[in-house]
Short mmCIF file of C-alpha atoms in Angstrom, two decimals:
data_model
loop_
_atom_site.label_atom_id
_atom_site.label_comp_id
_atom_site.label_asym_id
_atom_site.label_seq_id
_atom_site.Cartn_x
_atom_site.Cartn_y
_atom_site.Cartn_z
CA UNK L 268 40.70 34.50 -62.14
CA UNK L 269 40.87 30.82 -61.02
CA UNK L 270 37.89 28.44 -62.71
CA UNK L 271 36.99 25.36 -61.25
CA UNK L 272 37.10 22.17 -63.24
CA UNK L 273 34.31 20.51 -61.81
CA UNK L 274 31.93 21.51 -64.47
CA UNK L 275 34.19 21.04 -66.89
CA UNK L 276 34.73 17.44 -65.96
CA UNK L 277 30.98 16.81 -65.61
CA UNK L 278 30.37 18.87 -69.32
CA UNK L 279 32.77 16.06 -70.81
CA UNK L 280 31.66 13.05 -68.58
CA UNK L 281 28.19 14.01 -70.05
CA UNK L 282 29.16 14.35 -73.90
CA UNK L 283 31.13 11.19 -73.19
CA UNK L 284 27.92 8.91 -72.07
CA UNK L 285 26.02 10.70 -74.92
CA UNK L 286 28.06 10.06 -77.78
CA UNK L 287 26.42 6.32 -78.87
CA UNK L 288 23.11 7.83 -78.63
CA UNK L 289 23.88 10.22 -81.65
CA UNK L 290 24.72 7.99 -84.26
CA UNK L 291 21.02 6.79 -84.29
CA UNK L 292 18.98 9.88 -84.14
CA UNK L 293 17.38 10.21 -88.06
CA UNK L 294 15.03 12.77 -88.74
CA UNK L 295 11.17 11.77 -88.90
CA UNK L 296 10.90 13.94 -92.01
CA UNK L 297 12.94 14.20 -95.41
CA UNK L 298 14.77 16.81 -96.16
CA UNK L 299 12.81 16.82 -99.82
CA UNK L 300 9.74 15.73 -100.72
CA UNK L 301 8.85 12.36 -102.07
CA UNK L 302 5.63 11.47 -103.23
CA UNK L 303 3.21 9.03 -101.37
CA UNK L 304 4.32 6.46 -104.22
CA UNK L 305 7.59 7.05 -104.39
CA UNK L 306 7.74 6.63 -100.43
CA UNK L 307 5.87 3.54 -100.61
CA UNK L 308 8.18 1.34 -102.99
CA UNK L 309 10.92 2.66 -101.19
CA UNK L 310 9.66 1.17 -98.13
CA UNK L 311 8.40 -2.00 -100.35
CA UNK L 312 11.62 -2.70 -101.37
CA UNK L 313 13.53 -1.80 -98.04
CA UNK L 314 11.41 -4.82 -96.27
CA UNK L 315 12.16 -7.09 -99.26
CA UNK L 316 15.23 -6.73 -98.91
CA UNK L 317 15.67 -7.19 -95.49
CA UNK L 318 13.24 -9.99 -94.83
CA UNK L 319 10.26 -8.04 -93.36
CA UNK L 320 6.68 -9.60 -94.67
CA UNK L 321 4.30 -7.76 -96.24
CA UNK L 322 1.64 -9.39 -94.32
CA UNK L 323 2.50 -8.26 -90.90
CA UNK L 324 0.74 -5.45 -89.01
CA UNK L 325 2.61 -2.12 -88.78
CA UNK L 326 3.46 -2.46 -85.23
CA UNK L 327 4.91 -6.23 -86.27
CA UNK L 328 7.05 -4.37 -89.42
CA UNK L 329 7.90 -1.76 -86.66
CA UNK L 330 9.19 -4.09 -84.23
CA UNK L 331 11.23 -6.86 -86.82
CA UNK L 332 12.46 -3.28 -88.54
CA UNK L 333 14.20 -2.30 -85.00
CA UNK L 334 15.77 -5.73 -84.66
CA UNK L 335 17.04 -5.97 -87.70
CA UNK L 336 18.55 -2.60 -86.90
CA UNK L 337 20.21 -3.62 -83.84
CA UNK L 338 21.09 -7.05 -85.25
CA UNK L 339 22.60 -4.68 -88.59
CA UNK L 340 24.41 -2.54 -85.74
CA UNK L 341 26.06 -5.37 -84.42
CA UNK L 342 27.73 -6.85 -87.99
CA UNK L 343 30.63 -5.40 -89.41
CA UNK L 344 30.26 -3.68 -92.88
CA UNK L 345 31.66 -2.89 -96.87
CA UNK L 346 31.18 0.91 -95.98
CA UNK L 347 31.29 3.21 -93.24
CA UNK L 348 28.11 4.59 -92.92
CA UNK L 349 27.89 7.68 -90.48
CA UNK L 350 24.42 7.84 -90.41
CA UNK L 351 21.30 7.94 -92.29
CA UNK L 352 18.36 10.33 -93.06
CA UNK L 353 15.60 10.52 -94.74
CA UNK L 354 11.70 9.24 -94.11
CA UNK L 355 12.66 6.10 -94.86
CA UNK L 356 16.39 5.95 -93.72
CA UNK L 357 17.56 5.72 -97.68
CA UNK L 358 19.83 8.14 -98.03
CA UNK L 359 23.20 8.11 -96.23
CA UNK L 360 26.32 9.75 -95.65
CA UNK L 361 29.57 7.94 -95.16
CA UNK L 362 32.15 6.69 -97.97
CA UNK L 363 33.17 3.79 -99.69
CA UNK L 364 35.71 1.20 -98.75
CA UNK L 365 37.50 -0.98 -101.37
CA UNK L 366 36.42 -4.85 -101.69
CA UNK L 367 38.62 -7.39 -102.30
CA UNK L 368 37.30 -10.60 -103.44
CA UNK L 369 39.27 -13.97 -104.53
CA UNK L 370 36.73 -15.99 -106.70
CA UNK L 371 39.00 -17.67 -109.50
CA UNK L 372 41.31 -14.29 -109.81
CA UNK L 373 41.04 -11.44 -107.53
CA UNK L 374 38.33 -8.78 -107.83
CA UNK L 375 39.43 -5.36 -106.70
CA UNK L 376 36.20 -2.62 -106.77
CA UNK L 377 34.74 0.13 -105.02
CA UNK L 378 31.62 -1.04 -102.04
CA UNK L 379 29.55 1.65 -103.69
CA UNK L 380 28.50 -0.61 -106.56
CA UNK L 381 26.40 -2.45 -103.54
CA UNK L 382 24.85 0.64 -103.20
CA UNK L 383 24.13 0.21 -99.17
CA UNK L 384 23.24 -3.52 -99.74
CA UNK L 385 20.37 -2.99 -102.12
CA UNK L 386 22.30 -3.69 -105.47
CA UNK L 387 24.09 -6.37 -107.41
CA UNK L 388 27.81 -5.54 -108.04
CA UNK L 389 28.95 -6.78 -111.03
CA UNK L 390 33.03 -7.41 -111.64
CA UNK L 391 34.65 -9.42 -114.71
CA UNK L 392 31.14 -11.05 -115.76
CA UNK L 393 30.38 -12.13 -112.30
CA UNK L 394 27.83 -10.99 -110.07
CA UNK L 395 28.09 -10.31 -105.99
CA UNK L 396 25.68 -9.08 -103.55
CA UNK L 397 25.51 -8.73 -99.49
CA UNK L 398 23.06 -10.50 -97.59
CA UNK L 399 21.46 -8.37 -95.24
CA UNK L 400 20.82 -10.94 -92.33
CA UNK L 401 25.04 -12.15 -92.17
CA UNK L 402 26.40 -9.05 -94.22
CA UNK L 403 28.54 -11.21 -95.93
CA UNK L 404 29.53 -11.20 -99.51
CA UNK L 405 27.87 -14.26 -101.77
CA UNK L 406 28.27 -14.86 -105.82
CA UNK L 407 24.27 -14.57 -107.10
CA UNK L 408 23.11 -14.11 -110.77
CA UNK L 409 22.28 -10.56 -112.02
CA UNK L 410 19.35 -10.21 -110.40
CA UNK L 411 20.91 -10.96 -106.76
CA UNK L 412 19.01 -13.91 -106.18
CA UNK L 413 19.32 -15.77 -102.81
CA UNK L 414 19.05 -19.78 -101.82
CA UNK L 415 18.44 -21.19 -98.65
CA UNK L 416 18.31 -24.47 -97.28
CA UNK L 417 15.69 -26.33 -94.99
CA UNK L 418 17.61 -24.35 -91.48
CA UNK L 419 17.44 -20.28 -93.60
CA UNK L 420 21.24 -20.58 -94.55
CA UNK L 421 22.01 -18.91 -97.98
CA UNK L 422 23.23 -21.64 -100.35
CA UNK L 423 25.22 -19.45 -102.51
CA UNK L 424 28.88 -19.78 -103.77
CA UNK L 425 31.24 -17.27 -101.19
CA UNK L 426 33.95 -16.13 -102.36
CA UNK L 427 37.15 -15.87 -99.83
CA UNK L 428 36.77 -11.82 -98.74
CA UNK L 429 40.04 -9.71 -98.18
CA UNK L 430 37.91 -6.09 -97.86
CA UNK L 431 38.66 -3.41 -95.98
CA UNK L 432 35.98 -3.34 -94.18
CA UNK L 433 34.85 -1.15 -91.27
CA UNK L 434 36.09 -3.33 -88.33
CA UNK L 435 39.92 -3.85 -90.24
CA UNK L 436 39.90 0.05 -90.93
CA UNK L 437 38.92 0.83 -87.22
CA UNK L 438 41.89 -1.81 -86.22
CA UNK L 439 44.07 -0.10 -88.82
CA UNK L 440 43.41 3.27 -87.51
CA UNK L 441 43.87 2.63 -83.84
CA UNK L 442 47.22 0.77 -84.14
CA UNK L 443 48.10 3.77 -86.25
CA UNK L 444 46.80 5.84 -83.12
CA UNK L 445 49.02 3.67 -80.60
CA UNK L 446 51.93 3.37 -82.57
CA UNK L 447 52.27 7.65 -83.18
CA UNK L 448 51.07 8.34 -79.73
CA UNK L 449 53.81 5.61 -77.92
CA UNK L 450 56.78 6.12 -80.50
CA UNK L 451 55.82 10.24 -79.44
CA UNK L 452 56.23 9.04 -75.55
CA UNK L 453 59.08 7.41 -76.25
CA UNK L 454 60.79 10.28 -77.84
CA UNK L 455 59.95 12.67 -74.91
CA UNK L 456 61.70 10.03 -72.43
CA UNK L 457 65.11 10.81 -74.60
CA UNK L 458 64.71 14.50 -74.82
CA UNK L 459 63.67 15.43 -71.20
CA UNK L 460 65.75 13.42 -69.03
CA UNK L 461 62.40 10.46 -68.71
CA UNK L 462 60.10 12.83 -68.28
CA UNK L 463 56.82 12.62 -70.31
CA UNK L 464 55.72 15.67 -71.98
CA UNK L 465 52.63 16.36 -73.77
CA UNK L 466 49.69 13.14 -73.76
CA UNK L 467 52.00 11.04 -72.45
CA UNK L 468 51.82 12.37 -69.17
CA UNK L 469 48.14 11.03 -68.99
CA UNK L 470 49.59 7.43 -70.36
CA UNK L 471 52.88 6.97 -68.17
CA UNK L 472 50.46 6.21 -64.96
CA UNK L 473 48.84 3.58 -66.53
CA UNK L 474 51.91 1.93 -67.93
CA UNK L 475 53.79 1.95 -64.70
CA UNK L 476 50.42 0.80 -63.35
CA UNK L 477 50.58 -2.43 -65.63
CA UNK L 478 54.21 -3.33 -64.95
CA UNK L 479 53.84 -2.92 -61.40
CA UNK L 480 50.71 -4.00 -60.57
CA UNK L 481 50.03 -6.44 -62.60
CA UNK L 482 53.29 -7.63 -64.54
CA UNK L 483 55.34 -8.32 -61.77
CA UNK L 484 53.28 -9.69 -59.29
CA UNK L 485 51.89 -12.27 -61.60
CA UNK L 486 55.06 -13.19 -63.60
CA UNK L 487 57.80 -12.51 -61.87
CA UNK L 488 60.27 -9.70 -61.78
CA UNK L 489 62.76 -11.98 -63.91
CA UNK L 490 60.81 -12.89 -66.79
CA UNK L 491 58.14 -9.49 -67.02
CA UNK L 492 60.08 -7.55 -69.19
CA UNK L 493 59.68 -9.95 -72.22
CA UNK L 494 56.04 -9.97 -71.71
CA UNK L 495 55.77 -6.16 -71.23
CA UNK L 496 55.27 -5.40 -75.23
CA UNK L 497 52.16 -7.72 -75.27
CA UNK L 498 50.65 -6.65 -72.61
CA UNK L 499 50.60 -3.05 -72.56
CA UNK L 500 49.86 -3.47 -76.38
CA UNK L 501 46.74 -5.81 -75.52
CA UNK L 502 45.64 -3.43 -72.97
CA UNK L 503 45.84 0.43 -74.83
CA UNK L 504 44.66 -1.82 -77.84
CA UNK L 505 41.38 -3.37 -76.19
CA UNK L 506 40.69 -0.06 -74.09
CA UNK L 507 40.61 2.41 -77.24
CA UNK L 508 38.71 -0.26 -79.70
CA UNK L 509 36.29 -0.27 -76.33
CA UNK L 510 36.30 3.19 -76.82
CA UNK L 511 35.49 4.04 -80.32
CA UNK L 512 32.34 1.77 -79.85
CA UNK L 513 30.81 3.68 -77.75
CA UNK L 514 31.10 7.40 -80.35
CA UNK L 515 28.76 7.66 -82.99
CA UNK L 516 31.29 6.44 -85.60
CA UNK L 517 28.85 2.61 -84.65
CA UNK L 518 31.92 0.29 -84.59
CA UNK L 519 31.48 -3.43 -82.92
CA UNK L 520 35.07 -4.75 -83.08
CA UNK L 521 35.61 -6.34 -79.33
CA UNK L 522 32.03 -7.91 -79.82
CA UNK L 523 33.14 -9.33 -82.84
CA UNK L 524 33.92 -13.07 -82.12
CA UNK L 525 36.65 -13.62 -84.54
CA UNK L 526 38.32 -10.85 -83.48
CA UNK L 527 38.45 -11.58 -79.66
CA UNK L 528 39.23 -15.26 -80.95
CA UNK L 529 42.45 -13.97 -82.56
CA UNK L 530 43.40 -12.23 -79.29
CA UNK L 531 42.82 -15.31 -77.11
CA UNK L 532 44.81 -17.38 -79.69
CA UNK L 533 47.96 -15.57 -79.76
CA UNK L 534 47.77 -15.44 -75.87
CA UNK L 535 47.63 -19.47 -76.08
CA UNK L 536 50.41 -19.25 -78.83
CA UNK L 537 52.92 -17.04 -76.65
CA UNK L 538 52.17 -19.46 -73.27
CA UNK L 539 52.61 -22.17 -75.18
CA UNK L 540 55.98 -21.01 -76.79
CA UNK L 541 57.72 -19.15 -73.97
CA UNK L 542 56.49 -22.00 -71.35
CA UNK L 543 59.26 -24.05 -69.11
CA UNK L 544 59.49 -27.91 -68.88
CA UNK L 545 58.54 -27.46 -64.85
CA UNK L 546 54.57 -26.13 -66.53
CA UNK L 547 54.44 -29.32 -69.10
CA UNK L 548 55.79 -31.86 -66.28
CA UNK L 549 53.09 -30.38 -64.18
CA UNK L 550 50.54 -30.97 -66.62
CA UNK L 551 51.85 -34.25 -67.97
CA UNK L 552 52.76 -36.01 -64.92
CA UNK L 553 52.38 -34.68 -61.61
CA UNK L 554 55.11 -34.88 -59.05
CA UNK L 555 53.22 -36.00 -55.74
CA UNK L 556 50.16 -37.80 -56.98
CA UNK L 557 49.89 -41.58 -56.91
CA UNK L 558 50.67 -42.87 -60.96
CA UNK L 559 47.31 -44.26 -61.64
CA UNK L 560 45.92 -40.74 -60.90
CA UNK L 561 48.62 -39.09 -63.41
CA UNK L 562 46.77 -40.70 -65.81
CA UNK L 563 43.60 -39.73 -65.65
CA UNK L 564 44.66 -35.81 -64.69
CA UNK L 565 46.62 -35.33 -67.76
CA UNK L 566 44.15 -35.36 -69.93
CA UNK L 567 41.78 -33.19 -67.70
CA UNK L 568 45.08 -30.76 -67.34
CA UNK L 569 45.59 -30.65 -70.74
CA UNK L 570 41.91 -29.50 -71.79
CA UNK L 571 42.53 -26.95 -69.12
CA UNK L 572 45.13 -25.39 -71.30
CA UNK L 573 42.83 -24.74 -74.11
CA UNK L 574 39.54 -23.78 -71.94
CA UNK L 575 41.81 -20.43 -70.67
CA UNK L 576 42.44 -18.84 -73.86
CA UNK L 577 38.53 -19.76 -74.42
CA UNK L 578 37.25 -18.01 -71.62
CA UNK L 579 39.13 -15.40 -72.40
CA UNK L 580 37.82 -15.43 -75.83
CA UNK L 581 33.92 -15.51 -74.72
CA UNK L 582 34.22 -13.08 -71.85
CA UNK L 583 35.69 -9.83 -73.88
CA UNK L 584 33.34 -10.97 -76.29
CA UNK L 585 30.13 -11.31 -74.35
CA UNK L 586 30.68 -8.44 -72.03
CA UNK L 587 30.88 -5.93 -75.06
CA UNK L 588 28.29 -7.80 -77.14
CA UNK L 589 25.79 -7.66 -74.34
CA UNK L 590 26.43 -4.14 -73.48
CA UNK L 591 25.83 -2.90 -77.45
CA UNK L 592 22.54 -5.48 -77.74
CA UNK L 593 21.30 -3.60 -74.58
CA UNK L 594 22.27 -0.15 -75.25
CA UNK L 595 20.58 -0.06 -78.54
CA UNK L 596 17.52 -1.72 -77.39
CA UNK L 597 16.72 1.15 -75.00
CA UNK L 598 17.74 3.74 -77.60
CA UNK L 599 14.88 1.15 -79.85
CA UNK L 600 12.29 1.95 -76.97
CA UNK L 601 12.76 5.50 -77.26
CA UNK L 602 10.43 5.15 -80.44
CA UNK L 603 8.33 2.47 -79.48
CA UNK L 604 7.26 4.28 -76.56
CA UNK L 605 7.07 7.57 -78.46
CA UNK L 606 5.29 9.51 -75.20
CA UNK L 607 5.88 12.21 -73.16
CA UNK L 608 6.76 9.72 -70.28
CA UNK L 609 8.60 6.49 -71.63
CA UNK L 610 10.72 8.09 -74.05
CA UNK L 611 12.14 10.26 -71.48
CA UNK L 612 12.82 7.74 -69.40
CA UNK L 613 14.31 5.41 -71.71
CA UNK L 614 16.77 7.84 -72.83
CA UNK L 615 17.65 8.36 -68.91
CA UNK L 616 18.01 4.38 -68.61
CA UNK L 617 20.55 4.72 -72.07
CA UNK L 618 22.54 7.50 -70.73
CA UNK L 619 23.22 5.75 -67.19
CA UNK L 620 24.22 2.65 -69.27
CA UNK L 621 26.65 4.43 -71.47
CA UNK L 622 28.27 6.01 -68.76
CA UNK L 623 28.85 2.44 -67.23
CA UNK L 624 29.85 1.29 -70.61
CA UNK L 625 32.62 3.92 -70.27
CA UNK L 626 33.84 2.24 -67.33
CA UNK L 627 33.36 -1.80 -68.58
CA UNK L 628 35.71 -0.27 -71.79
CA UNK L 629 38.36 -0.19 -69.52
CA UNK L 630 37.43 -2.81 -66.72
CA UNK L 631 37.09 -5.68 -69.64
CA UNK L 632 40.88 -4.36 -71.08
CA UNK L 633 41.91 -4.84 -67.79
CA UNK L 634 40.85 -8.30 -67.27
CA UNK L 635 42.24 -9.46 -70.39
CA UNK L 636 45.51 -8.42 -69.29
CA UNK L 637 45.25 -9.47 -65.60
CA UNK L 638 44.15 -13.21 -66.75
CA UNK L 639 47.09 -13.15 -69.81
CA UNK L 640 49.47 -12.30 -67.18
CA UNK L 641 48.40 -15.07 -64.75
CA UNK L 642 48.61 -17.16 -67.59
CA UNK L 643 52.12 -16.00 -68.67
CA UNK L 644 53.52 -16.19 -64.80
CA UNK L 645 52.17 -20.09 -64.33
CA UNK L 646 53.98 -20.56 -68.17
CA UNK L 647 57.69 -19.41 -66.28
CA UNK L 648 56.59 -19.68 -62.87
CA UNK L 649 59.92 -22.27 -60.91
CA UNK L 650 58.92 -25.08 -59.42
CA UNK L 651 60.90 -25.96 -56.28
CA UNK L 652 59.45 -29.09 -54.63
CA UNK L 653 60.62 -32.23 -54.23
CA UNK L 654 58.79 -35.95 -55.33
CA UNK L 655 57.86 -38.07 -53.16
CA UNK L 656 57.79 -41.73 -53.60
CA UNK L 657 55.31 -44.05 -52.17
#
């Protein structure tokens, strides 16, 4: 009996593109019943704490509440918060991470004294609380109180934050991933004669792929091989962080600025480091341009050292941004819409856009290591010319 796997690779294409739109389906009703009160200061308090008037309409509360839930979406959090139910969203189900805090001593506790946000954690007399519109961690007084200045930016003492929070357990988790499922290929080449067994038959393409397609050409077959470890770890490590933002697990990592900052700055660091004197005569002083003109280029060269790492921090970082800001706001129109006709169709428009965002997962780890290569083979790249004197 011979099956075809046609359907079976449509079936999982399909589950694939629907996987973000999961993690923010809540039920319209409780699963127990609150009274009209009850239900009420919930929602009071809910807006208070995240900034919504009490003046506006109910179609203006609807529309800030969405916003602030794609702008929440987009931060990185104490907890890890699977999803939420309830008519008003309050109760959740997730678990705890531990938050470290250095504020004249280290405080060590658990992120469930913040309760989702909405309480004051208290730890050797001194009091902490989130703020909802940075999700960072700032020293208040018992009752969590909040200053701002003139501009809206809290005033309040922050202490230096070491917490495990969702983005450094995702990180933690996938270079746990890498390193079990590489060390596993690696074993397989010594057993069977170089022959990949198991997942690794899936992974070998793509790493014979980056050595010889984009490795080599762009830095040279005699200085690749010490670049090899960075870039296949760049790539795997961009491509499954891509990845795990698009399940319903709601993780924002590559659109997280520091982190794509970090990525771009050890790409400038290992240039920088591994570069010969032929790349810093070229930027310094030119062979073949009239002095004067060495002057004025240096500088300009220079700059152009530190605007490449930089691009490479913003475009990882915009790409993936945009993509989540846009994804959620048609999963947002889904409700606003809330007919027979738009809400269909919105959830048509999602599902074609997560499918693509399957594909800009990879594409955007594959720039990143295209452009770090480039930037690696102009770092080593010989220089055979010779000066010539006016």
């Amino acid at each position: 009996m011979v099956i075809s796997k046609k359907p079976l690779h449509f079936i999982i294409a399909t589950l694939v593109a629907c996987f973000p739109l999961f993690c923010f389906a809540n039920p319209n009703v409780d699963t127990k019943k609150v009274t009209t009160e009850t239900s009420h200061k919930i929602q009071e308090k809910s807006n208070e704490a995240h900034g919504i008037p009490e003046n506006l309409t109910e179609d203006q509360k609807a529309d800030l509440e969405r916003k602030n839930y794609v702008k929440h979406h987009l931060l990185d959090s104490h907890d890890f918060n699977l999803f939420s139910y309830g008519k008003n969203g309050e109760k959740h189900f997730g678990f705890s991470l531990p938050v470290i805090l250095w504020d004249n001593g280290i405080h060590f506790f658990s992120s469930s004294k913040f309760e989702h946000g909405e309480s004051v954690a208290e730890s050797n007399g001194n009091f902490y609380k989130i703020n909802h519109h940075d999700g960072k961690v700032y020293k208040t007084d018992s009752e969590g109180t909040f200053t701002e200045d003139e501009k809206g930016h809290v005033t309040n003492a922050k202490p230096i934050d070491f917490s495990i929070t969702k983005n450094v357990l995702m990180i933690l988790l996938v270079g746990l991933i890498m390193f079990s499922l590489f060390a596993g290929l690696g074993k397989s080449y010594k057993k069977n004669g170089s022959i990949a067994k198991g997942a690794g038959r899936f992974f070998e393409p793509i790493i014979l792929y980056i050595r010889d397609d984009i490795a080599i050409p762009n830095i040279g077959e005699k200085h690749y091989k010490k670049y090899m470890s960075f870039l296949l770890t760049t790539f795997f490590f961009i491509w499954f962080l891509n990845m795990f933002g698009l399940t319903p697990l709601g993780v924002n990592i590559t659109g997280n600025i520091a982190f794509t900052a970090s990525l771009a700055i050890i790409t400038y660091l290992i240039t920088t480091f591994t570069a010969k004197k032929d790349y810093w005569g070229h930027i310094f002083w030119m062979p073949g341009v009239p002095v004067p003109m060495k002057f004025i280029l240096a500088p300009i060269e220079l700059l152009g050292t530190i605007i490449k790492p930089f691009s490479l921090m913003i475009r990882l970082y915009a790409n993936m941004l945009a993509g989540h800001i846009v994804l959620m706001s048609l999963i947002a129109l889904m409700y606003t819409f809330n007919s027979p006709i738009g809400s269909p169709l919105s959830f048509l428009l999602a599902f074609v856009l997560s499918l693509l965002e399957v594909l800009v997962a990879l594409l955007q780890a594959y720039i990143f290591t295209m452009l770090a290569a480039l930037y690696f083979g102009s770092a080593v790249e010989e220089h055979h010319h010779e000066e010539t004197h006016h």
